[in-house]
Tab-separated table of C-alpha atoms and ligand atoms in Angstrom:
chain	number	residue	atom	x	y	z
A	1	MET	CA	0.000	0.000	0.000
A	2	GLU	CA	1.266	3.490	-0.873
A	3	TYR	CA	0.598	6.472	1.365
A	4	ASP	CA	-1.942	8.602	-0.467
A	5	HIS	CA	-2.515	11.488	1.977
A	6	ILE	CA	-0.796	13.737	4.478
A	7	LEU	CA	-2.997	14.382	7.476
A	8	ILE	CA	-2.566	17.843	8.994
A	9	ARG	CA	-3.555	18.648	12.574
A	10	TYR	CA	-3.834	22.282	13.523
A	11	GLY	CA	-4.279	22.276	17.280
A	12	GLU	CA	-4.444	25.805	18.606
A	13	ILE	CA	-6.348	27.456	15.782
A	14	GLY	CA	-9.125	24.995	16.471
A	15	LEU	CA	-9.813	27.027	19.617
A	16	LYS	CA	-10.420	30.401	18.011
A	17	GLY	CA	-14.207	30.618	18.327
A	18	LYS	CA	-15.874	32.808	15.740
A	19	ASN	CA	-12.590	33.546	13.952
A	20	LYS	CA	-11.860	29.894	13.478
A	21	ASN	CA	-12.898	29.895	9.853
A	22	LYS	CA	-10.629	32.804	9.006
A	23	PHE	CA	-7.646	31.012	10.579
A	24	ILE	CA	-8.371	27.721	8.850
A	25	THR	CA	-8.921	29.355	5.458
A	26	ARG	CA	-5.618	31.193	5.803
A	27	LEU	CA	-3.835	27.992	6.789
A	28	GLN	CA	-5.254	26.236	3.745
A	29	GLU	CA	-4.154	29.112	1.479
A	30	ASN	CA	-0.663	29.128	3.016
A	31	ILE	CA	-0.306	25.379	2.482
A	32	GLN	CA	-1.517	25.696	-1.125
A	33	TYR	CA	0.915	28.537	-1.685
A	34	LYS	CA	3.915	26.643	-0.323
A	35	LEU	CA	3.008	23.564	-2.385
A	36	LYS	CA	2.268	25.468	-5.593
A	37	ASP	CA	4.969	23.712	-7.581
A	38	PHE	CA	3.392	20.299	-6.933
A	39	PRO	CA	0.480	20.721	-9.359
A	40	LYS	CA	-0.978	17.259	-8.802
A	41	ILE	CA	-1.688	17.634	-5.114
A	42	LYS	CA	-4.881	19.003	-3.531
A	43	VAL	CA	-5.370	20.537	-0.098
A	44	LYS	CA	-8.734	19.618	1.412
A	45	ARG	CA	-10.541	20.512	4.607
A	46	THR	CA	-12.725	18.301	6.719
A	47	GLN	CA	-14.078	18.750	10.218
A	48	GLY	CA	-11.113	19.660	12.454
A	49	ARG	CA	-8.422	18.456	10.036
A	50	MET	CA	-6.776	19.167	6.718
A	51	PHE	CA	-5.442	16.737	4.163
A	52	VAL	CA	-2.989	16.904	1.334
A	53	LEU	CA	-4.055	14.474	-1.381
A	54	LEU	CA	-0.799	13.228	-2.849
A	55	ASN	CA	-2.141	11.846	-6.141
A	56	GLY	CA	0.930	9.705	-6.612
A	57	GLN	CA	3.516	12.362	-5.655
A	58	ASN	CA	6.450	11.421	-3.440
A	59	PRO	CA	5.412	12.599	0.047
A	60	ALA	CA	8.925	13.365	1.415
A	61	PRO	CA	9.512	16.841	-0.132
A	62	ILE	CA	5.903	17.827	0.527
A	63	LEU	CA	6.154	16.825	4.164
A	64	GLU	CA	9.392	18.827	4.424
A	65	ARG	CA	7.716	22.000	3.082
A	66	CYS	CA	4.737	21.571	5.384
A	67	ARG	CA	6.997	21.317	8.431
A	68	HIS	CA	7.848	25.035	8.045
A	69	ILE	CA	4.258	26.250	7.848
A	70	PHE	CA	3.035	27.977	10.998
A	71	GLY	CA	-0.357	26.891	12.295
A	72	ILE	CA	0.295	23.164	11.812
A	73	SER	CA	0.738	21.295	15.079
A	74	SER	CA	1.559	17.880	13.624
A	75	LEU	CA	1.518	15.855	10.409
A	76	SER	CA	1.266	12.193	9.488
A	77	LEU	CA	1.401	10.188	6.318
A	78	ALA	CA	-1.960	8.497	5.961
A	79	PHE	CA	-3.841	5.818	4.050
A	80	LYS	CA	-7.433	6.574	3.190
A	81	VAL	CA	-9.953	3.728	3.131
A	82	GLU	CA	-13.732	3.492	3.035
A	83	ASN	CA	-15.647	3.283	6.309
A	84	ASP	CA	-15.909	-0.457	5.999
A	85	VAL	CA	-14.668	-2.849	8.692
A	86	ASN	CA	-13.268	-5.308	6.194
A	87	LYS	CA	-11.324	-2.697	4.280
A	88	ILE	CA	-10.000	-1.132	7.475
A	89	GLU	CA	-8.839	-4.575	8.673
A	90	LYS	CA	-7.018	-5.297	5.426
A	91	ALA	CA	-5.308	-1.887	5.430
A	92	THR	CA	-4.052	-2.241	9.007
A	93	LEU	CA	-2.740	-5.711	8.192
A	94	SER	CA	-0.833	-4.395	5.199
A	95	ILE	CA	0.691	-1.622	7.333
A	96	LEU	CA	1.747	-4.058	10.057
A	97	GLU	CA	3.283	-6.507	7.617
A	98	ASN	CA	5.215	-3.770	5.835
A	99	SER	CA	6.618	-2.101	8.918
A	100	LYS	CA	10.256	-2.781	9.673
A	101	ASN	CA	11.704	-3.853	13.025
A	102	THR	CA	8.296	-4.359	14.561
A	103	LYS	CA	7.635	-7.037	17.142
A	104	SER	CA	4.798	-5.424	19.049
A	105	PHE	CA	1.931	-3.173	18.055
A	106	LYS	CA	-1.066	-1.310	19.377
A	107	VAL	CA	-4.222	-0.158	17.604
A	108	ALA	CA	-5.762	3.193	18.614
A	109	VAL	CA	-9.144	3.877	17.066
A	110	LYS	CA	-10.818	7.286	17.186
A	111	ARG	CA	-14.390	7.265	15.964
A	112	ALA	CA	-15.252	10.873	15.099
A	113	ASN	CA	-18.126	9.633	12.945
A	114	LYS	CA	-20.788	8.425	15.364
A	115	ASN	CA	-22.763	6.860	12.502
A	116	PHE	CA	-20.098	4.223	12.192
A	117	PRO	CA	-21.679	1.241	14.008
A	118	ILE	CA	-18.734	0.050	16.121
A	119	PRO	CA	-17.536	2.232	19.031
A	120	SER	CA	-13.809	3.037	19.334
A	121	GLN	CA	-13.003	0.647	22.153
A	122	GLU	CA	-14.763	-2.255	20.507
A	123	MET	CA	-13.108	-1.452	17.179
A	124	ASN	CA	-9.691	-1.629	18.905
A	125	HIS	CA	-10.485	-5.212	19.831
A	126	VAL	CA	-11.865	-6.062	16.400
A	127	LEU	CA	-8.718	-4.854	14.666
A	128	GLY	CA	-6.307	-6.208	17.308
A	129	SER	CA	-7.814	-9.711	17.116
A	130	TYR	CA	-7.866	-9.609	13.327
A	131	LEU	CA	-4.188	-8.707	13.203
A	132	LEU	CA	-3.180	-11.395	15.710
A	133	LYS	CA	-5.237	-14.019	13.907
A	134	ASN	CA	-3.722	-13.207	10.518
A	135	THR	CA	-0.072	-12.966	11.540
A	136	SER	CA	2.178	-15.148	13.618
A	137	ASN	CA	5.080	-13.094	14.936
A	138	TYR	CA	3.602	-10.000	16.575
A	139	ALA	CA	2.385	-9.307	20.104
A	140	VAL	CA	0.100	-6.572	21.379
A	141	ASP	CA	1.747	-4.073	23.737
A	142	VAL	CA	-0.530	-1.221	24.779
A	143	HIS	CA	2.096	0.618	26.836
A	144	ASN	CA	5.247	0.598	24.735
A	145	PRO	CA	4.535	-0.762	21.254
A	146	ASP	CA	7.079	-0.711	18.416
A	147	LEU	CA	4.274	0.407	16.115
A	148	GLU	CA	1.097	2.322	16.921
A	149	ILE	CA	-1.542	2.075	14.225
A	150	LYS	CA	-3.906	5.027	14.551
A	151	VAL	CA	-7.286	4.696	12.903
A	152	GLU	CA	-9.458	7.808	12.576
A	153	ILE	CA	-12.985	7.047	11.442
A	154	ARG	CA	-14.432	10.254	10.004
A	155	GLU	CA	-17.578	11.209	8.080
A	156	GLU	CA	-16.145	10.792	4.620
A	157	ALA	CA	-13.591	8.039	5.182
A	158	THR	CA	-11.171	6.374	7.556
A	159	TYR	CA	-7.561	7.515	7.759
A	160	ILE	CA	-4.846	5.230	9.035
A	161	THR	CA	-1.548	6.665	10.218
A	162	THR	CA	1.500	5.446	12.098
A	163	GLU	CA	4.202	8.054	12.713
A	164	THR	CA	3.472	11.638	13.733
A	165	VAL	CA	5.861	14.440	12.764
A	166	GLN	CA	5.885	17.621	14.808
A	167	GLY	CA	4.740	20.741	12.941
A	168	ALA	CA	6.026	24.310	13.319
A	169	GLY	CA	3.206	25.263	15.734
A	170	GLY	CA	2.048	28.855	16.108
A	171	LEU	CA	-0.607	30.568	13.992
A	172	PRO	CA	-0.923	30.882	10.191
A	173	VAL	CA	1.139	33.818	8.871
A	174	GLY	CA	-1.207	36.588	7.766
A	175	THR	CA	-3.770	36.152	10.539
A	176	GLY	CA	-1.985	38.570	12.873
A	177	GLY	CA	-1.432	41.645	10.706
A	178	LYS	CA	1.961	43.016	9.789
A	179	THR	CA	4.926	44.332	11.777
A	180	LEU	CA	7.969	46.393	10.786
A	181	LEU	CA	11.055	44.436	11.884
A	182	LEU	CA	14.117	46.529	12.699
A	183	LEU	CA	16.648	44.213	11.120
A	184	SER	CA	20.331	44.671	11.842
A	185	GLY	CA	22.933	42.188	10.647
A	186	GLY	CA	23.161	40.594	14.095
A	187	ILE	CA	21.967	37.297	15.501
A	188	ASP	CA	18.975	38.580	17.449
A	189	SER	CA	16.694	40.531	15.138
A	190	PRO	CA	16.112	37.711	12.568
A	191	VAL	CA	15.134	35.420	15.452
A	192	ALA	CA	12.722	38.096	16.705
A	193	GLY	CA	11.233	38.231	13.191
A	194	TYR	CA	10.845	34.467	13.071
A	195	LEU	CA	9.027	34.458	16.421
A	196	ALA	CA	6.679	37.256	15.299
A	197	MET	CA	5.879	35.220	12.176
A	198	LYS	CA	5.200	32.232	14.384
A	199	ARG	CA	2.341	34.180	15.959
A	200	GLY	CA	0.798	34.746	12.544
A	201	VAL	CA	2.394	38.128	11.806
A	202	GLU	CA	3.712	39.134	8.367
A	203	LEU	CA	6.998	41.056	8.181
A	204	GLU	CA	8.291	44.107	6.438
A	205	MET	CA	11.929	45.010	7.173
A	206	ILE	CA	13.695	48.281	7.932
A	207	HIS	CA	17.469	48.555	7.981
A	208	PHE	CA	19.594	51.605	8.804
A	209	HIS	CA	22.593	51.727	6.530
A	210	SER	CA	25.534	54.131	6.868
A	211	PRO	CA	27.717	54.033	3.771
A	212	PRO	CA	30.659	54.284	3.423
A	213	PHE	CA	31.076	53.376	7.104
A	214	THR	CA	28.992	50.280	6.521
A	215	SER	CA	29.631	48.404	3.285
A	216	GLU	CA	27.507	46.816	0.581
A	217	ARG	CA	28.318	43.503	2.264
A	218	ALA	CA	26.501	44.614	5.404
A	219	LYS	CA	23.455	45.485	3.314
A	220	GLN	CA	23.646	42.193	1.425
A	221	LYS	CA	23.674	40.376	4.737
A	222	VAL	CA	20.350	41.952	5.674
A	223	LEU	CA	18.881	40.953	2.307
A	224	ASP	CA	20.141	37.393	2.753
A	225	LEU	CA	18.656	37.221	6.264
A	226	THR	CA	15.363	38.424	4.839
A	227	LYS	CA	15.505	35.768	2.150
A	228	ALA	CA	16.055	33.082	4.790
A	229	LEU	CA	12.943	34.240	6.672
A	230	THR	CA	10.724	34.112	3.571
A	231	VAL	CA	10.666	30.335	3.918
A	232	TYR	CA	8.121	30.805	6.727
A	233	GLY	CA	5.897	33.165	4.740
A	234	LYS	CA	5.794	34.990	1.440
A	235	SER	CA	7.885	37.729	-0.208
A	236	ILE	CA	9.128	40.546	2.055
A	237	ASN	CA	9.904	44.223	1.362
A	238	VAL	CA	13.054	45.705	2.889
A	239	HIS	CA	13.317	49.468	3.483
A	240	ILE	CA	16.974	50.528	3.427
A	241	ILE	CA	17.304	53.886	5.167
A	242	PRO	CA	20.343	56.059	4.341
A	243	PHE	CA	21.526	56.839	7.856
A	244	THR	CA	24.972	58.406	7.428
A	245	LYS	CA	23.990	62.072	7.520
A	246	LEU	CA	21.836	61.549	10.581
A	247	GLN	CA	24.588	59.769	12.444
A	248	GLN	CA	27.078	62.468	11.578
A	249	GLU	CA	24.669	65.167	12.700
A	250	ILE	CA	23.879	63.357	15.958
A	251	ASN	CA	27.597	62.970	16.591
A	252	ARG	CA	28.130	66.646	15.919
A	253	VAL	CA	25.463	68.080	18.225
A	254	ILE	CA	24.817	65.507	20.974
A	255	PRO	CA	27.219	64.879	23.872
A	256	ASN	CA	29.164	61.720	23.366
A	257	GLU	CA	27.613	59.414	25.937
A	258	TYR	CA	24.087	60.229	24.733
A	259	THR	CA	24.584	59.640	20.999
A	260	MET	CA	23.479	56.017	21.211
A	261	THR	CA	20.231	56.953	22.991
A	262	VAL	CA	19.428	59.694	20.494
A	263	MET	CA	20.297	57.489	17.532
A	264	ARG	CA	17.882	54.828	18.780
A	265	ARG	CA	15.164	57.409	19.243
A	266	VAL	CA	15.715	58.587	15.678
A	267	MET	CA	15.516	54.995	14.418
A	268	LEU	CA	12.132	54.626	16.093
A	269	ARG	CA	10.876	57.929	14.692
A	270	ILE	CA	11.841	56.880	11.176
A	271	SER	CA	10.314	53.453	11.701
A	272	GLU	CA	7.057	55.039	12.821
A	273	ILE	CA	6.867	57.113	9.629
A	274	VAL	CA	7.437	54.004	7.520
A	275	CYS	CA	4.779	52.159	9.538
A	276	ARG	CA	2.330	54.959	8.899
A	277	ASN	CA	3.102	55.042	5.156
A	278	GLU	CA	2.701	51.302	4.811
A	279	SER	CA	-0.295	50.920	7.182
A	280	ILE	CA	1.737	48.742	9.557
A	281	LEU	CA	0.540	48.790	13.163
A	282	SER	CA	3.618	47.744	15.141
A	283	MET	CA	7.404	47.454	15.169
A	284	THR	CA	9.525	44.490	16.273
A	285	THR	CA	13.101	44.496	17.562
A	286	GLY	CA	15.624	41.905	18.706
A	287	GLU	CA	16.045	43.671	22.041
A	288	ASN	CA	16.826	41.573	25.046
A	289	LEU	CA	16.692	42.984	28.565
A	290	GLY	CA	20.095	43.808	29.998
A	291	GLN	CA	22.095	42.626	26.973
A	292	VAL	CA	23.699	45.968	26.060
A	293	ALA	CA	23.563	49.627	27.158
A	294	SER	CA	20.536	50.454	24.999
A	295	GLN	CA	18.586	47.578	26.478
A	296	THR	CA	18.469	48.505	30.156
A	297	MET	CA	15.114	49.457	31.651
A	298	GLU	CA	16.130	53.148	31.823
A	299	SER	CA	17.327	53.185	28.204
A	300	MET	CA	14.161	51.577	26.937
A	301	HIS	CA	12.077	54.054	28.916
A	302	THR	CA	13.864	56.984	27.292
A	303	ILE	CA	14.173	55.510	23.790
A	304	ASN	CA	10.575	54.324	23.673
A	305	GLU	CA	9.278	57.816	24.561
A	306	VAL	CA	9.316	58.942	20.907
A	307	THR	CA	6.628	56.531	19.699
A	308	ASN	CA	3.384	55.154	20.994
A	309	TYR	CA	3.320	52.387	18.397
A	310	PRO	CA	3.475	48.976	20.029
A	311	ILE	CA	7.013	47.535	19.958
A	312	LEU	CA	7.121	43.746	19.971
A	313	ARG	CA	10.221	42.339	21.640
A	314	PRO	CA	9.897	38.580	21.316
A	315	LEU	CA	13.393	37.961	22.767
A	316	ILE	CA	13.053	40.201	25.782
A	317	ALA	CA	13.483	37.501	28.438
A	318	MET	CA	15.532	34.904	26.591
A	319	ASP	CA	19.098	33.846	27.292
A	320	LYS	CA	21.613	34.320	24.494
A	321	GLU	CA	22.052	30.538	24.245
A	322	GLU	CA	18.337	30.067	23.582
A	323	ILE	CA	18.424	32.776	20.908
A	324	ILE	CA	21.437	31.164	19.222
A	325	ASP	CA	19.725	27.762	19.266
A	326	ILE	CA	16.766	29.193	17.356
A	327	ALA	CA	19.059	31.101	14.960
A	328	LYS	CA	20.779	27.804	14.132
A	329	LYS	CA	17.501	25.975	13.723
A	330	ILE	CA	16.174	28.556	11.246
A	331	ASN	CA	19.509	28.821	9.408
A	332	THR	CA	20.008	32.548	9.968
A	333	TYR	CA	22.983	31.956	12.272
A	334	PRO	CA	25.622	31.344	9.567
A	335	ILE	CA	24.552	34.550	7.797
A	336	SER	CA	24.486	36.592	11.030
A	337	ILE	CA	28.014	35.633	12.031
A	338	ARG	CA	29.567	36.770	8.759
A	339	PRO	CA	31.839	39.699	9.670
A	340	TYR	CA	30.300	43.077	8.999
A	341	GLU	CA	30.310	46.663	10.177
A	342	ASP	CA	27.369	47.665	12.325
A	343	CYS	CA	26.171	51.256	11.883
A	344	CYS	CA	25.783	51.487	15.635
A	345	THR	CA	29.191	50.249	16.724
A	346	ILE	CA	31.004	52.616	14.366
A	347	PHE	CA	29.546	55.801	15.784
A	348	ILE	CA	28.890	54.679	19.330
A	349	PRO	CA	31.132	55.839	22.186
A	350	LYS	CA	33.003	53.296	24.295
A	351	SER	CA	30.799	53.903	27.314
A	352	PRO	CA	27.272	54.968	26.367
A	353	LYS	CA	24.894	56.054	29.143
A	354	THR	CA	23.085	53.055	30.574
A	355	ASN	CA	20.585	55.227	32.467
A	356	PRO	CA	19.742	58.174	30.172
A	357	LYS	CA	16.970	60.381	31.587
A	358	ARG	CA	14.085	61.504	29.393
A	359	GLU	CA	14.283	65.151	30.539
A	360	LYS	CA	17.959	65.346	29.751
A	361	VAL	CA	17.605	63.882	26.259
A	362	ASN	CA	14.556	66.013	25.492
A	363	ASP	CA	16.548	69.025	26.504
A	364	MET	CA	19.368	68.085	24.129
A	365	GLU	CA	16.954	67.517	21.266
A	366	LYS	CA	15.098	70.795	21.866
A	367	HIS	CA	17.308	72.753	19.528
A	368	ASN	CA	18.183	69.882	17.207
A	369	ASP	CA	15.209	67.708	16.632
A	370	PHE	CA	16.620	66.226	13.369
A	371	SER	CA	13.241	66.463	11.594
A	372	THR	CA	14.694	67.671	8.309
A	373	PHE	CA	17.262	64.871	8.273
A	374	ILE	CA	14.624	62.336	9.234
A	375	ASN	CA	12.257	63.338	6.434
A	376	GLU	CA	15.080	63.308	3.936
A	377	ALA	CA	16.206	59.837	5.025
A	378	VAL	CA	12.669	58.468	4.674
A	379	LYS	CA	12.270	60.118	1.279
A	380	ASN	CA	15.537	58.657	0.003
A	381	ARG	CA	14.939	55.146	1.245
A	382	GLU	CA	15.422	52.245	-1.085
A	383	VAL	CA	12.734	49.562	-1.052
A	384	ILE	CA	13.921	46.110	-2.097
A	385	HIS	CA	11.491	43.305	-2.774
A	386	ILE	CA	12.789	39.922	-1.671
A	387	SER	CA	10.870	37.072	-3.228
A	388	ASP	CA	10.324	33.913	-1.254
A	389	ILE	CA	12.281	30.710	-1.397
A	390	ASP	CA	10.981	27.223	-0.868
A	391	SER	CA	13.733	25.781	1.232
A	392	VAL	CA	16.273	27.417	3.511
A	393	GLU	CA	18.628	24.493	2.951
A	394	GLU	CA	18.679	25.058	-0.816
A	395	GLU	CA	19.295	28.740	-0.347
A	396	MET	CA	22.048	28.176	2.186
A	397	ASP	CA	23.902	26.012	-0.316
A	398	ARG	CA	23.827	28.951	-2.675
A	399	LEU	CA	24.727	31.662	-0.147
A	400	LEU	CA	27.508	30.101	1.897
B	501	ATP	P1	21.066	42.248	16.845
B	501	ATP	O1	21.787	40.963	17.074
B	501	ATP	O2	19.705	42.066	16.342
B	501	ATP	O3	21.868	43.244	16.047
B	501	ATP	P2	22.008	43.362	19.264
B	501	ATP	O4	21.994	42.506	20.453
B	501	ATP	O5	23.284	43.534	18.545
B	501	ATP	O6	20.872	42.868	18.271
B	501	ATP	P3	21.608	46.212	19.275
B	501	ATP	O7	22.679	46.386	18.274
B	501	ATP	O8	21.610	47.014	20.494
B	501	ATP	O9	21.452	44.736	19.789
B	501	ATP	O10	20.219	46.442	18.564
B	501	ATP	C1	19.012	46.206	19.202
B	501	ATP	C2	17.942	46.110	18.152
B	501	ATP	O11	17.846	47.333	17.411
B	501	ATP	C3	18.246	45.052	17.115
B	501	ATP	O12	17.830	43.776	17.514
B	501	ATP	C4	17.456	45.568	15.944
B	501	ATP	O13	16.087	45.224	16.085
B	501	ATP	C5	17.594	47.081	16.053
B	501	ATP	N1	18.728	47.564	15.243
B	501	ATP	C6	20.000	47.804	15.607
B	501	ATP	N2	20.741	48.260	14.582
B	501	ATP	C7	19.933	48.312	13.516
B	501	ATP	C8	20.091	48.688	12.134
B	501	ATP	N3	21.254	49.097	11.648
B	501	ATP	N4	19.007	48.608	11.336
B	501	ATP	C9	17.816	48.185	11.799
B	501	ATP	N5	17.611	47.825	13.069
B	501	ATP	C10	18.639	47.881	13.925
B	502	MG	MG1	23.228	44.763	16.570
């Protein structure tokens, strides 16, 4: 018997009350989108589940794509049979006989279709006895079987599965609006973007670039990081902001230990304008409490003063090790650790203020509020469209 379906379980979105349909429709669209170059397959919905009909396609690459789609809690290869005891028996027998290294098994029936005449528990016995009677070298082990044969009896058919693969979890991208990710070339911000996407949020990127102090390579790194993140969603626009003049002006008029604070405030002001232009309702950063001078409580209090847009900080309470683990898992790590010049480190003093006061900074900005420079930077931004890729692994082979 050949597997003919992939069964998709979507866990959390099943709990969304009235919005449930919107979430499920988006998940179905996202799956269809990611599988668009497999023209033979179909993505179908039934009560509480989704299925990919394989129509003879090799399931391995399809399963691999689906593992990166947010909103899927788990996946299994499945056989579809009619709701007929005899056919179900024969299918389970074929699965058992074809499974390798199996000495013990267990049958777990779930009867979602109450019109099917045999209740779950009784059906477990029917199938278990049938399998024992028709084979000679297997034993039943309900606690620790080598093979668990799961039988889901549904309205339209019965689906039989064995192994379950963990899905990406989270919510379907596109159900949570859009955020503007402040993307540097570091390790943290791409991970923050990935975690925002995991909660169903689409990304648009903003990057502050200071040529000639930061090179084309630094910009390319940001584009490559963006490309790596498209695997979890669709194409992404990157706004490259020319930041040199602003940094020079800040350095000229602001006392040394406050330049970092003011520069961050300016970044947020520019980001807010871009958000407004693009109808984006929040920003996201890779900030992490206590990691560097700009990420103390006092710094955040003073930097955050310039905007009342929500700022998502998915990494705020994580340890660096946890962040690096995710960066490795999503393949952004090797791009992030390429050497590059950071616009911040070049202009930033050796010991920036870790507790800048709002009143003090407001006072400094009173006569130099940088508005003209800010508007010019926004006007001269370059918007680069990064189209999506199907597999991070493929792309990494090309990039590294
Ligand atoms: P990362 O690893 O993301 O660079 P970091 O720990 O180095 O983070 P900072 O350099 O203090 O921390 O930056 C904090 C956050 O500010 C970054 O996570 C990012 O969201 C944003 N940021 C910093 N520099 C830039 C930049 N040049 N362009 C866009 N966003 C930036
Ligand atoms: Mg950085």
